[in-house]
Amino acid sequence: MMQPQQSPAGPLAGVKVLGLTRARAGPTCTRQLADLGADVVEISAPGDDLSSAAFGGSDGVNLNRNKRSMTLDLRTPAGLEIFLELVDRSDVVVENFRPGVKHRLGIDPQSLMKRNPRLVYASLSGFGQDGPYADRPAVDQVIQGMSGLMSVTGPPGSGPWRTGIAVFDVATGQMLAQGIIAALFARERTGRGQWVHTSLLETAISMMDFQAVRWLIDGVVPASTGNAHPSMPLKGGSTLATSDGYVNVAALGGIDRLLAAIGLEAVDGEAADRLQERVAAVLASRTTAEWVDQLAGVVPCGPVLQMDEVFADPQVEHLNMSCPVTAEGGRVVNVLRAPLNFSETKPSVRRGPYRPGEHTEELLAELAHGSVDAGRVP
């Protein structure tokens, strides 16, 4: 169970987490906890191609850092027995099976919290733990469509567009980590754990934010507007071509400040498309860097960067958004650091990615089982 430490490596140092996570959203949650100092053990079944252990390449390095890995077959009595002993010593269990699976395996929240009343049991699913879609599988793009995100993304009239990352997988993992930390804080007052759960769909709809409440409050069905923001004056888009790339400009508080900064005069009653043309023509006359230097003190602005340019940006370099880690074969590579900064208990990348089952013997020894065959693979 959680033990206080004199000099914790991170704010969650001493918290013991068992992960039964798969695909991306669940492993993102446990990575968040691990980066904050928790001792995370990911448990996978032999041959499970969707477990976090199955992720290879650069993606796997980034998802599986800071964790240990154990292989157990929970369908066998011996494997289940060892898992339950681990539960007795843990603070948190994280799982993202479809809702019925945990009940079939006998590892549902009610069963595990009966054994360990201080346990925080965390579940992540596609559509929620109950309801008409509860047993359906889901992936990020399905949820992008069902949340309304694809309907407001892309050029006007172009049909639905997905975003370039698995935005709701990542956000839901982070949201569940937030819920776990809140439940651990509540346990300090009550002495009891609880079941905390969320889903891709719930997180996605909450992230629709102002677009969702435009419908709920104003009755407006938002449509795709390309790179134009519905509340900004440049209706043709706030992403504009320069002589060597693109720049984003946000004319907060009206268009006059932007026009003055680029040497244009406001014209009363000017049509939106004509205004767009005049601004675009001026911005196309100089480089992105020149415009950012000129406009940064006037309106929010910034360059549109490719990924290699992102990590060469002076501010990104200053923020140290990447950090080295040793991967398989002793190769040192860079991964993303946790985007949180603490004055005392700093998050860190303490270990590289695991091999599936790499720490099984080590964890069995911690349970004083030695090399007992417990439904695991060596």
Short mmCIF file of N, CA and C in Angstrom, two decimals, residues 28-140:
data_model
loop_
_atom_site.label_atom_id
_atom_site.label_comp_id
_atom_site.label_asym_id
_atom_site.label_seq_id
_atom_site.Cartn_x
_atom_site.Cartn_y
_atom_site.Cartn_z
N THR A 28 -2.09 5.28 -21.81
CA THR A 28 -1.82 6.70 -21.61
C THR A 28 -2.11 7.10 -20.16
N CYS A 29 -3.18 6.56 -19.60
CA CYS A 29 -3.51 6.84 -18.20
C CYS A 29 -2.41 6.36 -17.27
N THR A 30 -1.99 5.11 -17.43
CA THR A 30 -0.97 4.58 -16.52
C THR A 30 0.38 5.26 -16.74
N ARG A 31 0.67 5.66 -17.98
CA ARG A 31 1.91 6.42 -18.21
C ARG A 31 1.88 7.74 -17.45
N GLN A 32 0.72 8.39 -17.45
CA GLN A 32 0.60 9.66 -16.72
C GLN A 32 0.91 9.44 -15.24
N LEU A 33 0.36 8.38 -14.66
CA LEU A 33 0.60 8.09 -13.25
C LEU A 33 2.06 7.73 -13.01
N ALA A 34 2.64 6.95 -13.93
CA ALA A 34 4.04 6.55 -13.79
C ALA A 34 4.97 7.75 -13.87
N ASP A 35 4.70 8.65 -14.81
CA ASP A 35 5.53 9.84 -14.94
C ASP A 35 5.50 10.68 -13.67
N LEU A 36 4.37 10.63 -12.96
CA LEU A 36 4.23 11.40 -11.72
C LEU A 36 4.78 10.66 -10.51
N GLY A 37 5.42 9.51 -10.74
CA GLY A 37 6.13 8.83 -9.67
C GLY A 37 5.52 7.54 -9.18
N ALA A 38 4.33 7.17 -9.64
CA ALA A 38 3.70 5.93 -9.17
C ALA A 38 4.48 4.71 -9.66
N ASP A 39 4.43 3.64 -8.88
CA ASP A 39 5.00 2.35 -9.27
C ASP A 39 3.94 1.60 -10.06
N VAL A 40 4.05 1.60 -11.38
CA VAL A 40 3.04 1.03 -12.26
C VAL A 40 3.51 -0.33 -12.77
N VAL A 41 2.67 -1.34 -12.59
CA VAL A 41 2.91 -2.67 -13.14
C VAL A 41 1.82 -2.96 -14.15
N GLU A 42 2.19 -3.12 -15.41
CA GLU A 42 1.24 -3.50 -16.45
C GLU A 42 1.19 -5.02 -16.54
N ILE A 43 -0.02 -5.57 -16.47
CA ILE A 43 -0.22 -7.02 -16.52
C ILE A 43 -0.91 -7.37 -17.82
N SER A 44 -0.32 -8.28 -18.57
CA SER A 44 -0.90 -8.69 -19.85
C SER A 44 -0.99 -10.20 -19.91
N ALA A 45 -1.97 -10.67 -20.68
CA ALA A 45 -2.13 -12.11 -20.89
C ALA A 45 -1.16 -12.57 -21.96
N PRO A 46 -0.74 -13.82 -21.91
CA PRO A 46 0.13 -14.33 -22.96
C PRO A 46 -0.52 -14.17 -24.34
N GLY A 47 0.21 -13.55 -25.27
CA GLY A 47 -0.27 -13.43 -26.64
C GLY A 47 -1.33 -12.38 -26.86
N ASP A 48 -1.55 -11.47 -25.91
CA ASP A 48 -2.57 -10.42 -26.08
C ASP A 48 -2.02 -9.34 -27.01
N ASP A 49 -2.52 -9.30 -28.24
CA ASP A 49 -2.00 -8.37 -29.24
C ASP A 49 -2.47 -6.94 -29.04
N LEU A 50 -3.43 -6.70 -28.14
CA LEU A 50 -3.91 -5.34 -27.90
C LEU A 50 -3.40 -4.76 -26.59
N SER A 51 -2.65 -5.56 -25.81
CA SER A 51 -2.15 -5.03 -24.56
C SER A 51 -1.11 -3.96 -24.84
N SER A 52 -0.85 -3.14 -23.83
CA SER A 52 0.15 -2.08 -24.02
C SER A 52 1.51 -2.68 -24.34
N ALA A 53 1.75 -3.91 -23.87
CA ALA A 53 3.03 -4.56 -24.15
C ALA A 53 3.22 -4.84 -25.63
N ALA A 54 2.12 -4.89 -26.40
CA ALA A 54 2.21 -5.23 -27.81
C ALA A 54 2.64 -4.04 -28.67
N PHE A 55 2.59 -2.84 -28.12
CA PHE A 55 2.99 -1.67 -28.89
C PHE A 55 4.51 -1.69 -29.09
N GLY A 56 4.93 -1.58 -30.34
CA GLY A 56 6.35 -1.56 -30.64
C GLY A 56 6.77 -0.22 -31.21
N GLY A 57 8.03 -0.15 -31.62
CA GLY A 57 8.54 1.05 -32.26
C GLY A 57 8.55 2.25 -31.34
N SER A 58 8.60 3.42 -31.95
CA SER A 58 8.68 4.65 -31.17
C SER A 58 7.44 4.84 -30.29
N ASP A 59 6.28 4.40 -30.79
CA ASP A 59 5.05 4.53 -30.02
C ASP A 59 5.13 3.74 -28.72
N GLY A 60 5.62 2.51 -28.80
CA GLY A 60 5.75 1.69 -27.61
C GLY A 60 6.75 2.24 -26.61
N VAL A 61 7.85 2.79 -27.12
CA VAL A 61 8.84 3.39 -26.23
C VAL A 61 8.20 4.51 -25.42
N ASN A 62 7.40 5.34 -26.08
CA ASN A 62 6.79 6.48 -25.41
C ASN A 62 5.67 6.06 -24.46
N LEU A 63 4.88 5.05 -24.85
CA LEU A 63 3.76 4.61 -24.01
C LEU A 63 4.20 3.81 -22.79
N ASN A 64 5.27 3.04 -22.93
CA ASN A 64 5.60 2.03 -21.93
C ASN A 64 6.77 2.38 -21.04
N ARG A 65 7.22 3.61 -21.09
CA ARG A 65 8.30 4.02 -20.20
C ARG A 65 7.79 4.08 -18.76
N ASN A 66 8.73 4.01 -17.83
CA ASN A 66 8.44 4.19 -16.39
C ASN A 66 7.56 3.10 -15.79
N LYS A 67 7.35 1.99 -16.50
CA LYS A 67 6.47 0.93 -16.00
C LYS A 67 7.23 -0.39 -15.93
N ARG A 68 6.71 -1.28 -15.10
CA ARG A 68 7.16 -2.67 -15.11
C ARG A 68 6.10 -3.53 -15.78
N SER A 69 6.51 -4.71 -16.25
CA SER A 69 5.60 -5.58 -16.99
C SER A 69 5.60 -6.98 -16.40
N MET A 70 4.39 -7.53 -16.26
CA MET A 70 4.20 -8.89 -15.76
C MET A 70 3.22 -9.61 -16.68
N THR A 71 3.51 -10.86 -16.98
CA THR A 71 2.61 -11.67 -17.79
C THR A 71 1.89 -12.66 -16.88
N LEU A 72 0.56 -12.58 -16.86
CA LEU A 72 -0.27 -13.49 -16.07
C LEU A 72 -1.49 -13.87 -16.89
N ASP A 73 -1.89 -15.10 -16.78
CA ASP A 73 -3.14 -15.54 -17.40
C ASP A 73 -4.21 -15.54 -16.32
N LEU A 74 -5.05 -14.53 -16.31
CA LEU A 74 -6.07 -14.40 -15.27
C LEU A 74 -7.18 -15.42 -15.42
N ARG A 75 -7.18 -16.17 -16.52
CA ARG A 75 -8.19 -17.21 -16.71
C ARG A 75 -7.83 -18.49 -15.97
N THR A 76 -6.61 -18.57 -15.46
CA THR A 76 -6.21 -19.74 -14.69
C THR A 76 -6.31 -19.44 -13.20
N PRO A 77 -6.63 -20.43 -12.37
CA PRO A 77 -6.72 -20.18 -10.93
C PRO A 77 -5.43 -19.63 -10.34
N ALA A 78 -4.29 -20.17 -10.78
CA ALA A 78 -3.03 -19.72 -10.22
C ALA A 78 -2.72 -18.28 -10.62
N GLY A 79 -2.97 -17.95 -11.89
CA GLY A 79 -2.73 -16.58 -12.33
C GLY A 79 -3.63 -15.59 -11.63
N LEU A 80 -4.91 -15.96 -11.47
CA LEU A 80 -5.85 -15.08 -10.77
C LEU A 80 -5.45 -14.90 -9.32
N GLU A 81 -4.98 -15.98 -8.68
CA GLU A 81 -4.58 -15.89 -7.28
C GLU A 81 -3.45 -14.88 -7.10
N ILE A 82 -2.47 -14.93 -7.99
CA ILE A 82 -1.36 -13.98 -7.87
C ILE A 82 -1.84 -12.56 -8.11
N PHE A 83 -2.71 -12.39 -9.09
CA PHE A 83 -3.24 -11.05 -9.35
C PHE A 83 -3.95 -10.51 -8.11
N LEU A 84 -4.75 -11.34 -7.46
CA LEU A 84 -5.48 -10.88 -6.28
C LEU A 84 -4.54 -10.53 -5.13
N GLU A 85 -3.43 -11.25 -5.02
CA GLU A 85 -2.44 -10.89 -4.00
C GLU A 85 -1.82 -9.53 -4.31
N LEU A 86 -1.58 -9.27 -5.59
CA LEU A 86 -1.08 -7.95 -5.98
C LEU A 86 -2.11 -6.86 -5.66
N VAL A 87 -3.38 -7.16 -5.89
CA VAL A 87 -4.44 -6.20 -5.58
C VAL A 87 -4.42 -5.85 -4.10
N ASP A 88 -4.21 -6.85 -3.25
CA ASP A 88 -4.21 -6.62 -1.81
C ASP A 88 -3.14 -5.61 -1.40
N ARG A 89 -2.08 -5.50 -2.20
CA ARG A 89 -0.96 -4.62 -1.86
C ARG A 89 -0.96 -3.32 -2.67
N SER A 90 -1.99 -3.10 -3.44
CA SER A 90 -1.99 -1.98 -4.38
C SER A 90 -2.95 -0.88 -3.95
N ASP A 91 -2.73 0.29 -4.51
CA ASP A 91 -3.60 1.44 -4.29
C ASP A 91 -4.61 1.63 -5.41
N VAL A 92 -4.22 1.25 -6.63
CA VAL A 92 -5.03 1.55 -7.81
C VAL A 92 -5.00 0.36 -8.76
N VAL A 93 -6.15 0.05 -9.36
CA VAL A 93 -6.24 -0.84 -10.52
C VAL A 93 -6.84 -0.04 -11.66
N VAL A 94 -6.20 -0.09 -12.83
CA VAL A 94 -6.70 0.59 -14.02
C VAL A 94 -6.99 -0.46 -15.09
N GLU A 95 -8.19 -0.43 -15.67
CA GLU A 95 -8.52 -1.38 -16.73
C GLU A 95 -9.33 -0.68 -17.81
N ASN A 96 -9.15 -1.14 -19.05
CA ASN A 96 -10.01 -0.64 -20.13
C ASN A 96 -10.49 -1.77 -21.03
N PHE A 97 -10.93 -2.87 -20.38
CA PHE A 97 -11.68 -3.90 -21.08
C PHE A 97 -13.07 -3.37 -21.44
N ARG A 98 -13.74 -4.07 -22.34
CA ARG A 98 -15.17 -3.81 -22.47
C ARG A 98 -15.85 -4.19 -21.16
N PRO A 99 -16.93 -3.51 -20.78
CA PRO A 99 -17.47 -3.63 -19.42
C PRO A 99 -17.71 -5.05 -18.93
N GLY A 100 -18.16 -5.96 -19.78
CA GLY A 100 -18.49 -7.29 -19.30
C GLY A 100 -17.30 -8.17 -18.99
N VAL A 101 -16.12 -7.84 -19.52
CA VAL A 101 -14.96 -8.72 -19.39
C VAL A 101 -14.53 -8.84 -17.94
N LYS A 102 -14.47 -7.74 -17.22
CA LYS A 102 -13.98 -7.79 -15.84
C LYS A 102 -14.88 -8.64 -14.95
N HIS A 103 -16.18 -8.66 -15.26
CA HIS A 103 -17.10 -9.50 -14.48
C HIS A 103 -16.88 -10.97 -14.80
N ARG A 104 -16.63 -11.28 -16.06
CA ARG A 104 -16.37 -12.68 -16.43
C ARG A 104 -15.09 -13.20 -15.78
N LEU A 105 -14.11 -12.32 -15.64
CA LEU A 105 -12.84 -12.72 -15.03
C LEU A 105 -12.89 -12.71 -13.51
N GLY A 106 -13.94 -12.13 -12.93
CA GLY A 106 -14.04 -12.05 -11.48
C GLY A 106 -13.17 -10.96 -10.88
N ILE A 107 -12.87 -9.92 -11.68
CA ILE A 107 -12.02 -8.84 -11.19
C ILE A 107 -12.76 -7.50 -11.29
N ASP A 108 -14.07 -7.54 -11.13
CA ASP A 108 -14.89 -6.34 -11.19
C ASP A 108 -14.64 -5.48 -9.96
N PRO A 109 -15.02 -4.20 -9.99
CA PRO A 109 -14.72 -3.31 -8.87
C PRO A 109 -15.30 -3.77 -7.54
N GLN A 110 -16.52 -4.29 -7.56
CA GLN A 110 -17.14 -4.72 -6.31
C GLN A 110 -16.33 -5.84 -5.66
N SER A 111 -15.87 -6.80 -6.46
CA SER A 111 -15.11 -7.93 -5.92
C SER A 111 -13.76 -7.47 -5.37
N LEU A 112 -13.06 -6.62 -6.12
CA LEU A 112 -11.72 -6.23 -5.70
C LEU A 112 -11.77 -5.26 -4.52
N MET A 113 -12.76 -4.35 -4.50
CA MET A 113 -12.83 -3.41 -3.37
C MET A 113 -13.34 -4.09 -2.10
N LYS A 114 -14.01 -5.22 -2.25
CA LYS A 114 -14.38 -6.00 -1.06
C LYS A 114 -13.12 -6.57 -0.41
N ARG A 115 -12.17 -7.02 -1.24
CA ARG A 115 -10.89 -7.53 -0.72
C ARG A 115 -10.05 -6.40 -0.13
N ASN A 116 -10.04 -5.27 -0.84
CA ASN A 116 -9.18 -4.16 -0.46
C ASN A 116 -10.02 -2.88 -0.46
N PRO A 117 -10.62 -2.54 0.67
CA PRO A 117 -11.54 -1.39 0.72
C PRO A 117 -10.89 -0.05 0.39
N ARG A 118 -9.57 0.03 0.44
CA ARG A 118 -8.88 1.28 0.13
C ARG A 118 -8.53 1.39 -1.35
N LEU A 119 -8.89 0.39 -2.12
CA LEU A 119 -8.52 0.36 -3.53
C LEU A 119 -9.29 1.39 -4.34
N VAL A 120 -8.60 2.12 -5.19
CA VAL A 120 -9.23 2.96 -6.22
C VAL A 120 -9.25 2.13 -7.50
N TYR A 121 -10.44 1.82 -7.96
CA TYR A 121 -10.63 0.99 -9.16
C TYR A 121 -11.02 1.94 -10.29
N ALA A 122 -10.23 1.97 -11.35
CA ALA A 122 -10.44 2.93 -12.44
C ALA A 122 -10.71 2.20 -13.74
N SER A 123 -11.81 2.56 -14.39
CA SER A 123 -12.22 1.91 -15.64
C SER A 123 -12.35 2.94 -16.76
N LEU A 124 -11.94 2.51 -17.94
CA LEU A 124 -12.05 3.34 -19.14
C LEU A 124 -12.66 2.49 -20.23
N SER A 125 -13.68 3.01 -20.90
CA SER A 125 -14.36 2.25 -21.95
C SER A 125 -14.63 3.16 -23.14
N GLY A 126 -15.22 2.58 -24.17
CA GLY A 126 -15.55 3.38 -25.34
C GLY A 126 -16.77 4.24 -25.14
N PHE A 127 -17.85 3.63 -24.59
CA PHE A 127 -19.14 4.32 -24.54
C PHE A 127 -19.71 4.47 -23.13
N GLY A 128 -19.05 3.94 -22.12
CA GLY A 128 -19.59 3.98 -20.77
C GLY A 128 -19.79 2.58 -20.23
N GLN A 129 -19.99 2.46 -18.94
CA GLN A 129 -20.10 1.16 -18.29
C GLN A 129 -21.48 0.54 -18.44
N ASP A 130 -22.47 1.30 -18.87
CA ASP A 130 -23.80 0.75 -19.11
C ASP A 130 -24.45 1.57 -20.22
N GLY A 131 -25.66 1.19 -20.58
CA GLY A 131 -26.34 1.88 -21.67
C GLY A 131 -26.37 1.03 -22.92
N PRO A 132 -27.08 1.48 -23.95
CA PRO A 132 -27.29 0.66 -25.15
C PRO A 132 -26.03 0.35 -25.93
N TYR A 133 -24.97 1.15 -25.79
CA TYR A 133 -23.74 0.91 -26.56
C TYR A 133 -22.62 0.35 -25.69
N ALA A 134 -22.89 0.03 -24.44
CA ALA A 134 -21.82 -0.27 -23.49
C ALA A 134 -20.89 -1.39 -23.95
N ASP A 135 -21.42 -2.41 -24.61
CA ASP A 135 -20.60 -3.56 -24.98
C ASP A 135 -19.97 -3.43 -26.36
N ARG A 136 -20.18 -2.30 -27.01
CA ARG A 136 -19.56 -2.11 -28.32
C ARG A 136 -18.08 -1.76 -28.17
N PRO A 137 -17.23 -2.25 -29.08
CA PRO A 137 -15.86 -1.75 -29.11
C PRO A 137 -15.83 -0.36 -29.72
N ALA A 138 -14.80 0.39 -29.40
CA ALA A 138 -14.67 1.75 -29.96
C ALA A 138 -13.20 2.07 -30.17
N VAL A 139 -12.93 2.88 -31.16
CA VAL A 139 -11.61 3.45 -31.37
C VAL A 139 -11.77 4.97 -31.50
N ASP A 140 -10.67 5.66 -31.47
CA ASP A 140 -10.70 7.12 -31.44
C ASP A 140 -11.50 7.71 -32.60
#
